[in-house]
Amino acid sequence: MAKAEKKKTTTNSFSKFIAWFWILFVSGLTMVALIFLSASWGLFGDLPPYEYLENPQTNLASQIISSDGNLLGKFYLDDNRTDIKFEDLPDNLVNALIATEDVRFNSHSGIDAWGTLRAIVYLGSRGGASTISQQLARQLFVGVRSRNKLETIQQKIKEWVLAIRLERSYTKEEIISMYFNIYDFGNNADGIRSAARIYFGKEPKDLKVEESAMLVGMFKNSSLFNPLRREEMVKTRRDVVLAQMAKYDYITEETKDSLQAMRMDINYNPENHREGLATYFRMYLQRFMKGWIDKHPKPAMEGERDRYNLYLDGLKIYTTIDSKMQANAEEAVDQHMTKLQAEFFHQNTPDRNPTAPFLDITPEETKSIMERAMKNSERWRKMKESGSSEKEIRESFTKKTEMTVFDWKSQTKEKDTILTPLDSIRYYKTFLRTAMMSMEPQTGHVKAWVGGINYKHFQYDNVIQGGKQAGSTFKPFVYAAAIDQLRLSPCETRPDTQYCIEAGKHGNMEPWCPRNSNGKYSGNSYTLKKALANSINTITAQLIDEVGPKSVVSMVHNLGITRDILAVPSIALGTEIVNVYEMVGAYGAFANQGVYVKPVMVTRIENKDGTVLYEYVPETKDVLSKDVSYAMIDLMKGVTQGGSGTRLRTTGANKWNKVYDEIITGYPYGLTNPIAGKTGTTQNQSDGWFMGMVPNLVTGVWVGGEDRATHFKGITYGQGASMALPIWGLYMTKNYADEELGISKEDFEKPEDMSIEIDCSNFAQDLQEDNDIENDLDDLDF
């Protein structure tokens, strides 16, 4: 009886246990269901609609892509983010994430039940329970974790609901890539692509295991685990990730040990608008894109905004710039300008030039330059806008203040100093400026663009903004007009004697009698080829007199130079203002058989999904015949064969001329291939130019001061062959060192039926025969 009673009691207890188990189980399921229903009804705060889940809105930086497929830079405001696809993520990066953040990622549906149970039982002491999907939900839709416990619970519930929705809307691979793309790794590194480039200078696909481990370790807290501030802490965290990868057999124990023994190898490459490759070009492109956006409204279906946003919409801007050639151009500028500036400083010490950096001007003119610079400064503008009086503004320019200024000698190109703002203006005016542009003449594709010596400190873009006097680089337009209209040969001769164009002719108010640069006249006759090679002004004056300045102006405008040019004889010597951009385009017609192709910088624009929004259409114009353009090329070859550009070919000149060692940077260049070109030097050596051409590349270089009063004292250092030509020589030798660039060493293509004689030995013989016939006719008695 007792045994039966005991058995009955045991059975009742077990039944009660089973009943309570099912009650609790069903209650738990009901509670979970109610929680999810409540969350979906918005009782814990609004949830994003399904449409937003399927297309989450993140701010994407617009990308600037070079012609060789490299990223030149980005346009962004707060988020320097560029999305990449899962297939572009290396396996070691994905494995590191899963091993560290969510080892059961591939088996759960958004919520890790075992992880959640463990977190509840151990109160989070053995790790949290947030899956990658939940963390993505928090990043996209929930926001920063609240410190209020009740709000934290509400946020957690929302994350669960959203994680499950994300798992239904996206594949596992898409969730992984979205998580990597959305995370802020600090230091302007938004998303994994920016992080890989900024911390290691490479694309994500090229990351090594230890580099991937470091970046994954930063998911814990990128502000705390900042490799630029707390390297040891970040290394410790990296090693934890490597240990996790070994624990779950993604790497071996031996590999883990060897990688953990390695020091951190950060290759910091900051990405901002004022540093990096092609800064001047990127700022030009910013202006171009703003103009394009104004003219091209955004289709309504693409989003809420009715116009594209350069900084948020993730546009892809495909440019003509070649990243290797751009790097070569910037290196050439740095190498030469460092050396040239040192010589300029040497010649403008206070004992040599008390008015430095200005030369040959009065105290009143110096005061005028400084006054104008002060009123045009950013300080003046801001203080005036803030309501400061003129007296207060002027007083502020005389108070010493700490500042960081440009310095060629420093590795960072900067130094800290204490100056008055007025003194800093004068300091910056001591620096020579430069501009360089390189273009493929057949397509108009601009391959390199350098607008100055340092964009951070000198933001004026000398390639396209404003202009400078052309000097002798304008003379080829005069020669081209004469050869085109008068059918002259480069072998035609003209005397080097004083030549005057009288008052009243060609719009002259007074007689115009130009002198040669050395003030002398040889009295000899020179071929046009030799006259151009040696920039003989008197012969250029004769040609513009023969053809007329209006014809020259017409040709110049057809070659893409847009400024109004007064049709007077003096333009023959380059008194007109031009810029490097238009000059390179104009010279391109000579190398392209007389066809002008407008320089182009952008070939295509796409939206973030790859839809093409814009494709460029070449703008061309037939300006010269093939014969005339080739005759001009032949003329300008003479510049590098025996004229002012000969130093591109010579060797050994530095043994007898110290100038070569002082400022002809990179000499000797050892260039033996056909090169057509023209140097240019303006009055008082204020501007130095070199325009150089090979069959598939035209490059223009200008060097000078911000003010015309900033210049070298003598022609030896101040001529185009000394100031500008070395940059061209350095640039081309760097290009030729990389055969993949395909820069031509061949000769220019000669027309099959050349009607203009360019072989001066044949021309001399024909000319003698013509003279003999004329003499014979004179002897005849009619």
mmCIF file of C-alpha atoms in Angstrom, residues 342-681:
data_model
loop_
_atom_site.group_PDB
_atom_site.id
_atom_site.type_symbol
_atom_site.label_atom_id
_atom_site.label_comp_id
_atom_site.label_asym_id
_atom_site.label_seq_id
_atom_site.Cartn_x
_atom_site.Cartn_y
_atom_site.Cartn_z
ATOM 1 C CA ALA A 342 66.564 77.192 -53.334
ATOM 2 C CA GLU A 343 68.387 79.189 -56.017
ATOM 3 C CA PHE A 344 65.689 81.886 -55.926
ATOM 4 C CA PHE A 345 66.077 82.204 -52.157
ATOM 5 C CA HIS A 346 69.855 82.395 -52.593
ATOM 6 C CA GLN A 347 69.506 85.290 -55.041
ATOM 7 C CA ASN A 348 66.980 87.124 -52.868
ATOM 8 C CA THR A 349 68.605 87.301 -49.467
ATOM 9 C CA PRO A 350 68.194 90.753 -47.816
ATOM 10 C CA ASP A 351 71.755 91.776 -48.663
ATOM 11 C CA ARG A 352 71.292 90.896 -52.341
ATOM 12 C CA ASN A 353 67.726 92.174 -52.731
ATOM 13 C CA PRO A 354 66.344 94.451 -49.985
ATOM 14 C CA THR A 355 62.895 94.447 -51.644
ATOM 15 C CA ALA A 356 62.690 90.624 -51.846
ATOM 16 C CA PRO A 357 60.796 88.839 -53.177
ATOM 17 C CA PHE A 358 60.036 91.721 -55.528
ATOM 18 C CA LEU A 359 62.561 93.094 -57.975
ATOM 19 C CA ASP A 360 62.883 96.367 -59.861
ATOM 20 C CA ILE A 361 59.804 98.046 -58.383
ATOM 21 C CA THR A 362 59.300 101.160 -56.280
ATOM 22 C CA PRO A 363 58.261 101.206 -52.594
ATOM 23 C CA GLU A 364 54.860 102.504 -53.736
ATOM 24 C CA GLU A 365 54.421 99.530 -56.064
ATOM 25 C CA THR A 366 55.435 97.129 -53.281
ATOM 26 C CA LYS A 367 52.906 98.720 -50.961
ATOM 27 C CA SER A 368 50.222 98.397 -53.635
ATOM 28 C CA ILE A 369 50.940 94.662 -54.085
ATOM 29 C CA MET A 370 50.759 93.992 -50.356
ATOM 30 C CA GLU A 371 47.615 96.104 -49.924
ATOM 31 C CA ARG A 372 45.853 94.211 -52.689
ATOM 32 C CA ALA A 373 46.923 90.849 -51.262
ATOM 33 C CA MET A 374 45.744 91.798 -47.780
ATOM 34 C CA LYS A 375 42.283 92.835 -48.997
ATOM 35 C CA ASN A 376 41.953 89.668 -51.076
ATOM 36 C CA SER A 377 42.896 87.406 -48.165
ATOM 37 C CA GLU A 378 40.560 85.015 -46.379
ATOM 38 C CA ARG A 379 41.263 86.753 -43.060
ATOM 39 C CA TRP A 380 40.056 90.105 -44.412
ATOM 40 C CA ARG A 381 36.918 88.540 -45.868
ATOM 41 C CA LYS A 382 35.956 86.691 -42.702
ATOM 42 C CA MET A 383 36.601 89.614 -40.382
ATOM 43 C CA LYS A 384 34.610 91.940 -42.627
ATOM 44 C CA GLU A 385 31.695 89.483 -42.687
ATOM 45 C CA SER A 386 31.791 89.261 -38.901
ATOM 46 C CA GLY A 387 31.360 93.028 -38.642
ATOM 47 C CA SER A 388 34.916 94.099 -37.737
ATOM 48 C CA SER A 389 35.896 97.624 -38.652
ATOM 49 C CA GLU A 390 38.652 98.271 -41.182
ATOM 50 C CA LYS A 391 40.875 99.553 -38.389
ATOM 51 C CA GLU A 392 40.425 96.325 -36.426
ATOM 52 C CA ILE A 393 41.100 94.261 -39.497
ATOM 53 C CA ARG A 394 44.297 96.119 -40.328
ATOM 54 C CA GLU A 395 45.516 95.861 -36.734
ATOM 55 C CA SER A 396 44.994 92.085 -36.804
ATOM 56 C CA PHE A 397 47.429 91.827 -39.731
ATOM 57 C CA THR A 398 50.247 93.242 -37.595
ATOM 58 C CA LYS A 399 49.827 90.964 -34.571
ATOM 59 C CA LYS A 400 52.117 87.958 -34.362
ATOM 60 C CA THR A 401 50.396 84.599 -34.229
ATOM 61 C CA GLU A 402 51.314 80.925 -34.306
ATOM 62 C CA MET A 403 50.802 79.344 -37.704
ATOM 63 C CA THR A 404 51.825 76.424 -39.891
ATOM 64 C CA VAL A 405 53.332 77.482 -43.217
ATOM 65 C CA PHE A 406 54.669 75.795 -46.335
ATOM 66 C CA ASP A 407 58.330 74.785 -46.365
ATOM 67 C CA TRP A 408 60.166 72.927 -49.154
ATOM 68 C CA LYS A 409 62.883 71.719 -46.756
ATOM 69 C CA SER A 410 60.560 69.847 -44.419
ATOM 70 C CA GLN A 411 59.633 66.245 -45.156
ATOM 71 C CA THR A 412 55.997 67.132 -44.519
ATOM 72 C CA LYS A 413 56.346 70.356 -46.574
ATOM 73 C CA GLU A 414 55.243 72.318 -43.483
ATOM 74 C CA LYS A 415 56.760 74.046 -40.484
ATOM 75 C CA ASP A 416 55.402 75.765 -37.377
ATOM 76 C CA THR A 417 56.358 79.381 -36.902
ATOM 77 C CA ILE A 418 55.250 82.729 -35.474
ATOM 78 C CA LEU A 419 54.530 85.522 -37.950
ATOM 79 C CA THR A 420 52.199 88.435 -38.398
ATOM 80 C CA PRO A 421 49.563 87.710 -41.066
ATOM 81 C CA LEU A 422 51.094 90.502 -43.172
ATOM 82 C CA ASP A 423 54.525 88.881 -42.966
ATOM 83 C CA SER A 424 53.013 85.524 -43.898
ATOM 84 C CA ILE A 425 51.575 87.078 -47.067
ATOM 85 C CA ARG A 426 55.025 88.296 -48.058
ATOM 86 C CA TYR A 427 56.517 84.929 -47.120
ATOM 87 C CA TYR A 428 54.151 83.071 -49.444
ATOM 88 C CA LYS A 429 54.894 85.494 -52.268
ATOM 89 C CA THR A 430 58.536 84.383 -52.211
ATOM 90 C CA PHE A 431 57.536 80.979 -53.610
ATOM 91 C CA LEU A 432 57.619 80.391 -57.341
ATOM 92 C CA ARG A 433 54.476 78.768 -58.705
ATOM 93 C CA THR A 434 53.999 76.274 -61.505
ATOM 94 C CA ALA A 435 51.444 74.603 -63.742
ATOM 95 C CA MET A 436 51.643 71.518 -65.921
ATOM 96 C CA MET A 437 49.190 69.642 -68.126
ATOM 97 C CA SER A 438 49.755 66.624 -70.352
ATOM 98 C CA MET A 439 47.334 65.498 -73.082
ATOM 99 C CA GLU A 440 46.975 62.816 -75.725
ATOM 100 C CA PRO A 441 46.477 64.944 -78.884
ATOM 101 C CA GLN A 442 44.506 62.364 -80.884
ATOM 102 C CA THR A 443 41.755 62.006 -78.252
ATOM 103 C CA GLY A 444 42.111 65.137 -76.149
ATOM 104 C CA HIS A 445 42.429 62.934 -73.045
ATOM 105 C CA VAL A 446 44.248 64.820 -70.296
ATOM 106 C CA LYS A 447 46.717 62.432 -68.674
ATOM 107 C CA ALA A 448 48.265 64.627 -65.970
ATOM 108 C CA TRP A 449 47.294 67.896 -64.296
ATOM 109 C CA VAL A 450 49.407 69.779 -61.736
ATOM 110 C CA GLY A 451 48.046 73.203 -60.843
ATOM 111 C CA GLY A 452 50.689 74.304 -58.344
ATOM 112 C CA ILE A 453 53.368 73.267 -55.892
ATOM 113 C CA ASN A 454 51.122 72.283 -52.963
ATOM 114 C CA TYR A 455 47.331 72.456 -52.935
ATOM 115 C CA LYS A 456 47.005 72.655 -49.157
ATOM 116 C CA HIS A 457 48.895 75.964 -49.064
ATOM 117 C CA PHE A 458 48.528 77.291 -52.641
ATOM 118 C CA GLN A 459 44.985 76.629 -53.826
ATOM 119 C CA TYR A 460 45.028 78.743 -56.977
ATOM 120 C CA ASP A 461 45.036 76.369 -59.963
ATOM 121 C CA ASN A 462 47.491 77.787 -62.493
ATOM 122 C CA VAL A 463 46.491 75.230 -65.143
ATOM 123 C CA ILE A 464 43.087 76.729 -65.831
ATOM 124 C CA GLN A 465 42.452 79.690 -63.534
ATOM 125 C CA GLY A 466 43.577 83.115 -64.711
ATOM 126 C CA GLY A 467 46.457 83.217 -67.159
ATOM 127 C CA LYS A 468 49.990 84.343 -67.869
ATOM 128 C CA GLN A 469 51.771 86.032 -70.756
ATOM 129 C CA ALA A 470 52.650 83.446 -73.388
ATOM 130 C CA GLY A 471 56.033 84.816 -74.406
ATOM 131 C CA SER A 472 57.666 83.019 -77.314
ATOM 132 C CA THR A 473 55.328 80.020 -77.014
ATOM 133 C CA PHE A 474 52.889 82.210 -78.962
ATOM 134 C CA LYS A 475 55.253 82.494 -81.953
ATOM 135 C CA PRO A 476 54.314 79.118 -83.523
ATOM 136 C CA PHE A 477 50.804 80.488 -84.123
ATOM 137 C CA VAL A 478 52.311 83.344 -86.152
ATOM 138 C CA TYR A 479 54.472 80.927 -88.128
ATOM 139 C CA ALA A 480 51.511 78.593 -88.690
ATOM 140 C CA ALA A 481 49.351 81.413 -90.047
ATOM 141 C CA ALA A 482 52.166 82.514 -92.394
ATOM 142 C CA ILE A 483 52.858 78.996 -93.666
ATOM 143 C CA ASP A 484 49.144 78.281 -94.056
ATOM 144 C CA GLN A 485 48.222 81.437 -95.938
ATOM 145 C CA LEU A 486 51.482 82.263 -97.747
ATOM 146 C CA ARG A 487 52.547 78.633 -98.307
ATOM 147 C CA LEU A 488 55.968 79.371 -96.900
ATOM 148 C CA SER A 489 58.509 76.641 -96.292
ATOM 149 C CA PRO A 490 60.433 76.265 -93.025
ATOM 150 C CA CYS A 491 63.461 76.715 -95.264
ATOM 151 C CA GLU A 492 62.432 80.225 -96.366
ATOM 152 C CA THR A 493 64.862 82.858 -95.108
ATOM 153 C CA ARG A 494 64.415 86.274 -93.540
ATOM 154 C CA PRO A 495 67.089 88.784 -92.431
ATOM 155 C CA ASP A 496 67.784 89.423 -88.763
ATOM 156 C CA THR A 497 67.748 93.199 -88.972
ATOM 157 C CA GLN A 498 65.766 95.832 -87.154
ATOM 158 C CA TYR A 499 62.234 95.752 -88.487
ATOM 159 C CA CYS A 500 59.519 98.320 -87.898
ATOM 160 C CA ILE A 501 55.802 98.259 -88.631
ATOM 161 C CA GLU A 502 54.729 101.825 -89.149
ATOM 162 C CA ALA A 503 52.010 103.655 -87.225
ATOM 163 C CA GLY A 504 48.531 103.204 -88.636
ATOM 164 C CA LYS A 505 49.224 99.712 -90.032
ATOM 165 C CA HIS A 506 47.517 96.669 -88.458
ATOM 166 C CA GLY A 507 45.961 98.878 -85.780
ATOM 167 C CA ASN A 508 49.281 100.321 -84.605
ATOM 168 C CA MET A 509 48.957 103.658 -82.847
ATOM 169 C CA GLU A 510 52.731 104.111 -82.983
ATOM 170 C CA PRO A 511 55.563 102.503 -84.933
ATOM 171 C CA TRP A 512 56.405 99.054 -83.567
ATOM 172 C CA CYS A 513 60.107 98.113 -83.741
ATOM 173 C CA PRO A 514 60.734 95.013 -81.587
ATOM 174 C CA ARG A 515 64.227 94.099 -80.439
ATOM 175 C CA ASN A 516 65.737 90.670 -80.000
ATOM 176 C CA SER A 517 66.067 89.420 -76.442
ATOM 177 C CA ASN A 518 69.781 90.259 -76.400
ATOM 178 C CA GLY A 519 69.167 93.691 -77.916
ATOM 179 C CA LYS A 520 71.350 92.863 -80.940
ATOM 180 C CA TYR A 521 70.751 92.249 -84.655
ATOM 181 C CA SER A 522 73.114 89.874 -86.419
ATOM 182 C CA GLY A 523 72.307 91.058 -89.950
ATOM 183 C CA ASN A 524 72.368 87.438 -91.103
ATOM 184 C CA SER A 525 69.579 85.657 -92.923
ATOM 185 C CA TYR A 526 68.028 82.714 -91.130
ATOM 186 C CA THR A 527 65.654 79.988 -92.222
ATOM 187 C CA LEU A 528 62.291 80.115 -90.499
ATOM 188 C CA LYS A 529 63.256 76.879 -88.759
ATOM 189 C CA LYS A 530 66.372 78.406 -87.253
ATOM 190 C CA ALA A 531 64.612 81.686 -86.512
ATOM 191 C CA LEU A 532 61.949 79.904 -84.456
ATOM 192 C CA ALA A 533 64.505 77.657 -82.764
ATOM 193 C CA ASN A 534 66.382 80.724 -81.577
ATOM 194 C CA SER A 535 63.299 82.920 -80.984
ATOM 195 C CA ILE A 536 64.457 85.758 -83.240
ATOM 196 C CA ASN A 537 61.911 88.508 -82.642
ATOM 197 C CA THR A 538 62.694 90.546 -85.775
ATOM 198 C CA ILE A 539 61.777 87.661 -88.087
ATOM 199 C CA THR A 540 58.558 86.950 -86.178
ATOM 200 C CA ALA A 541 57.691 90.653 -86.647
ATOM 201 C CA GLN A 542 58.217 90.342 -90.402
ATOM 202 C CA LEU A 543 55.906 87.327 -90.569
ATOM 203 C CA ILE A 544 53.029 88.947 -88.691
ATOM 204 C CA ASP A 545 53.402 91.972 -90.917
ATOM 205 C CA GLU A 546 53.146 89.744 -93.992
ATOM 206 C CA VAL A 547 50.163 87.707 -92.829
ATOM 207 C CA GLY A 548 48.408 90.305 -90.619
ATOM 208 C CA PRO A 549 47.507 89.993 -86.920
ATOM 209 C CA LYS A 550 43.823 89.345 -87.683
ATOM 210 C CA SER A 551 44.741 86.084 -89.397
ATOM 211 C CA VAL A 552 46.786 85.051 -86.375
ATOM 212 C CA VAL A 553 43.961 85.888 -83.962
ATOM 213 C CA SER A 554 41.494 83.913 -86.076
ATOM 214 C CA MET A 555 43.765 80.873 -86.061
ATOM 215 C CA VAL A 556 44.377 81.097 -82.317
ATOM 216 C CA HIS A 557 40.644 81.153 -81.628
ATOM 217 C CA ASN A 558 40.136 78.144 -83.902
ATOM 218 C CA LEU A 559 42.772 76.362 -81.833
ATOM 219 C CA GLY A 560 40.692 76.732 -78.670
ATOM 220 C CA ILE A 561 42.074 79.868 -77.021
ATOM 221 C CA THR A 562 38.950 81.701 -75.919
ATOM 222 C CA ARG A 563 40.190 85.042 -74.578
ATOM 223 C CA ASP A 564 39.620 88.224 -76.529
ATOM 224 C CA ILE A 565 42.876 89.092 -78.284
ATOM 225 C CA LEU A 566 43.579 92.548 -79.660
ATOM 226 C CA ALA A 567 44.653 92.154 -83.305
ATOM 227 C CA VAL A 568 47.843 94.203 -83.175
ATOM 228 C CA PRO A 569 51.391 93.237 -84.224
ATOM 229 C CA SER A 570 52.779 93.007 -80.680
ATOM 230 C CA ILE A 571 50.848 89.780 -80.045
ATOM 231 C CA ALA A 572 53.518 88.073 -82.175
ATOM 232 C CA LEU A 573 55.917 88.176 -79.216
ATOM 233 C CA GLY A 574 53.453 86.689 -76.740
ATOM 234 C CA THR A 575 52.115 89.716 -74.911
ATOM 235 C CA GLU A 576 48.667 88.117 -74.654
ATOM 236 C CA ILE A 577 47.400 86.252 -71.580
ATOM 237 C CA VAL A 578 46.855 82.502 -71.958
ATOM 238 C CA ASN A 579 46.612 79.511 -69.640
ATOM 239 C CA VAL A 580 48.292 76.117 -69.760
ATOM 240 C CA TYR A 581 45.019 74.266 -70.395
ATOM 241 C CA GLU A 582 44.274 76.121 -73.624
ATOM 242 C CA MET A 583 47.888 76.190 -74.783
ATOM 243 C CA VAL A 584 48.190 72.407 -74.534
ATOM 244 C CA GLY A 585 44.939 72.027 -76.458
ATOM 245 C CA ALA A 586 46.168 74.413 -79.155
ATOM 246 C CA TYR A 587 49.562 72.714 -79.560
ATOM 247 C CA GLY A 588 47.731 69.394 -79.717
ATOM 248 C CA ALA A 589 46.477 70.337 -83.197
ATOM 249 C CA PHE A 590 50.078 70.485 -84.473
ATOM 250 C CA ALA A 591 50.687 66.925 -83.262
ATOM 251 C CA ASN A 592 47.289 65.707 -84.526
ATOM 252 C CA GLN A 593 47.731 66.581 -88.206
ATOM 253 C CA GLY A 594 45.970 69.913 -87.891
ATOM 254 C CA VAL A 595 42.836 68.682 -86.079
ATOM 255 C CA TYR A 596 42.036 70.481 -82.822
ATOM 256 C CA VAL A 597 40.505 68.234 -80.148
ATOM 257 C CA LYS A 598 39.162 70.011 -77.090
ATOM 258 C CA PRO A 599 40.841 68.705 -73.923
ATOM 259 C CA VAL A 600 38.588 66.297 -72.043
ATOM 260 C CA MET A 601 38.887 65.188 -68.428
ATOM 261 C CA VAL A 602 35.703 63.150 -67.800
ATOM 262 C CA THR A 603 34.688 60.275 -70.066
ATOM 263 C CA ARG A 604 31.731 58.830 -68.145
ATOM 264 C CA ILE A 605 29.594 59.328 -65.046
ATOM 265 C CA GLU A 606 27.606 56.501 -63.439
ATOM 266 C CA ASN A 607 25.262 56.352 -60.483
ATOM 267 C CA LYS A 608 25.944 53.998 -57.571
ATOM 268 C CA ASP A 609 24.185 51.140 -59.384
ATOM 269 C CA GLY A 610 26.294 51.497 -62.521
ATOM 270 C CA THR A 611 23.703 53.225 -64.688
ATOM 271 C CA VAL A 612 25.447 55.538 -67.156
ATOM 272 C CA LEU A 613 24.379 59.150 -66.621
ATOM 273 C CA TYR A 614 26.854 60.868 -68.946
ATOM 274 C CA GLU A 615 29.279 59.983 -71.718
ATOM 275 C CA TYR A 616 31.451 62.583 -73.378
ATOM 276 C CA VAL A 617 31.323 63.358 -77.070
ATOM 277 C CA PRO A 618 34.624 64.611 -78.558
ATOM 278 C CA GLU A 619 34.665 68.197 -79.806
ATOM 279 C CA THR A 620 36.944 68.540 -82.822
ATOM 280 C CA LYS A 621 37.714 71.077 -85.529
ATOM 281 C CA ASP A 622 39.878 70.936 -88.650
ATOM 282 C CA VAL A 623 42.141 73.973 -88.368
ATOM 283 C CA LEU A 624 45.265 73.245 -90.405
ATOM 284 C CA SER A 625 46.043 70.970 -93.304
ATOM 285 C CA LYS A 626 48.247 67.945 -92.692
ATOM 286 C CA ASP A 627 51.013 69.637 -94.676
ATOM 287 C CA VAL A 628 50.976 72.813 -92.607
ATOM 288 C CA SER A 629 50.776 70.993 -89.276
ATOM 289 C CA TYR A 630 53.693 68.734 -90.208
ATOM 290 C CA ALA A 631 55.702 71.750 -91.378
ATOM 291 C CA MET A 632 55.088 73.272 -87.936
ATOM 292 C CA ILE A 633 56.198 70.078 -86.236
ATOM 293 C CA ASP A 634 59.365 70.171 -88.345
ATOM 294 C CA LEU A 635 59.935 73.791 -87.374
ATOM 295 C CA MET A 636 59.569 73.015 -83.677
ATOM 296 C CA LYS A 637 61.846 69.989 -83.867
ATOM 297 C CA GLY A 638 64.552 72.558 -84.507
ATOM 298 C CA VAL A 639 64.022 73.950 -81.006
ATOM 299 C CA THR A 640 65.373 70.699 -79.496
ATOM 300 C CA GLN A 641 67.942 70.097 -82.237
ATOM 301 C CA GLY A 642 69.842 73.339 -82.060
ATOM 302 C CA GLY A 643 67.701 75.914 -80.301
ATOM 303 C CA SER A 644 66.683 76.780 -76.769
ATOM 304 C CA GLY A 645 65.526 73.232 -76.003
ATOM 305 C CA THR A 646 68.761 71.500 -77.028
ATOM 306 C CA ARG A 647 69.651 70.685 -73.401
ATOM 307 C CA LEU A 648 67.084 67.887 -73.554
ATOM 308 C CA ARG A 649 69.539 66.012 -75.789
ATOM 309 C CA THR A 650 73.016 67.129 -74.753
ATOM 310 C CA THR A 651 75.359 65.578 -72.196
ATOM 311 C CA GLY A 652 78.337 67.012 -70.390
ATOM 312 C CA ALA A 653 77.261 70.661 -70.393
ATOM 313 C CA ASN A 654 77.338 70.641 -66.582
ATOM 314 C CA LYS A 655 81.129 70.291 -66.759
ATOM 315 C CA TRP A 656 81.553 73.815 -68.083
ATOM 316 C CA ASN A 657 78.334 75.523 -66.978
ATOM 317 C CA LYS A 658 77.485 75.505 -63.262
ATOM 318 C CA VAL A 659 73.836 76.416 -64.002
ATOM 319 C CA TYR A 660 73.191 72.835 -65.079
ATOM 320 C CA ASP A 661 74.114 71.508 -61.661
ATOM 321 C CA GLU A 662 72.310 74.311 -59.845
ATOM 322 C CA ILE A 663 68.866 74.306 -61.473
ATOM 323 C CA ILE A 664 68.675 72.084 -64.583
ATOM 324 C CA THR A 665 67.224 69.302 -62.479
ATOM 325 C CA GLY A 666 67.712 65.797 -63.836
ATOM 326 C CA TYR A 667 70.295 66.768 -66.453
ATOM 327 C CA PRO A 668 71.327 64.980 -68.629
ATOM 328 C CA TYR A 669 67.998 63.594 -69.811
ATOM 329 C CA GLY A 670 69.434 61.481 -72.611
ATOM 330 C CA LEU A 671 66.414 61.916 -74.880
ATOM 331 C CA THR A 672 67.214 60.928 -78.466
ATOM 332 C CA ASN A 673 63.732 60.469 -79.931
ATOM 333 C CA PRO A 674 62.000 63.101 -82.119
ATOM 334 C CA ILE A 675 60.716 65.976 -79.957
ATOM 335 C CA ALA A 676 58.990 69.150 -81.109
ATOM 336 C CA GLY A 677 58.758 72.019 -78.692
ATOM 337 C CA LYS A 678 59.021 75.695 -77.858
ATOM 338 C CA THR A 679 60.445 77.588 -74.914
ATOM 339 C CA GLY A 680 59.018 80.907 -73.793
ATOM 340 C CA THR A 681 60.272 83.734 -71.578
#
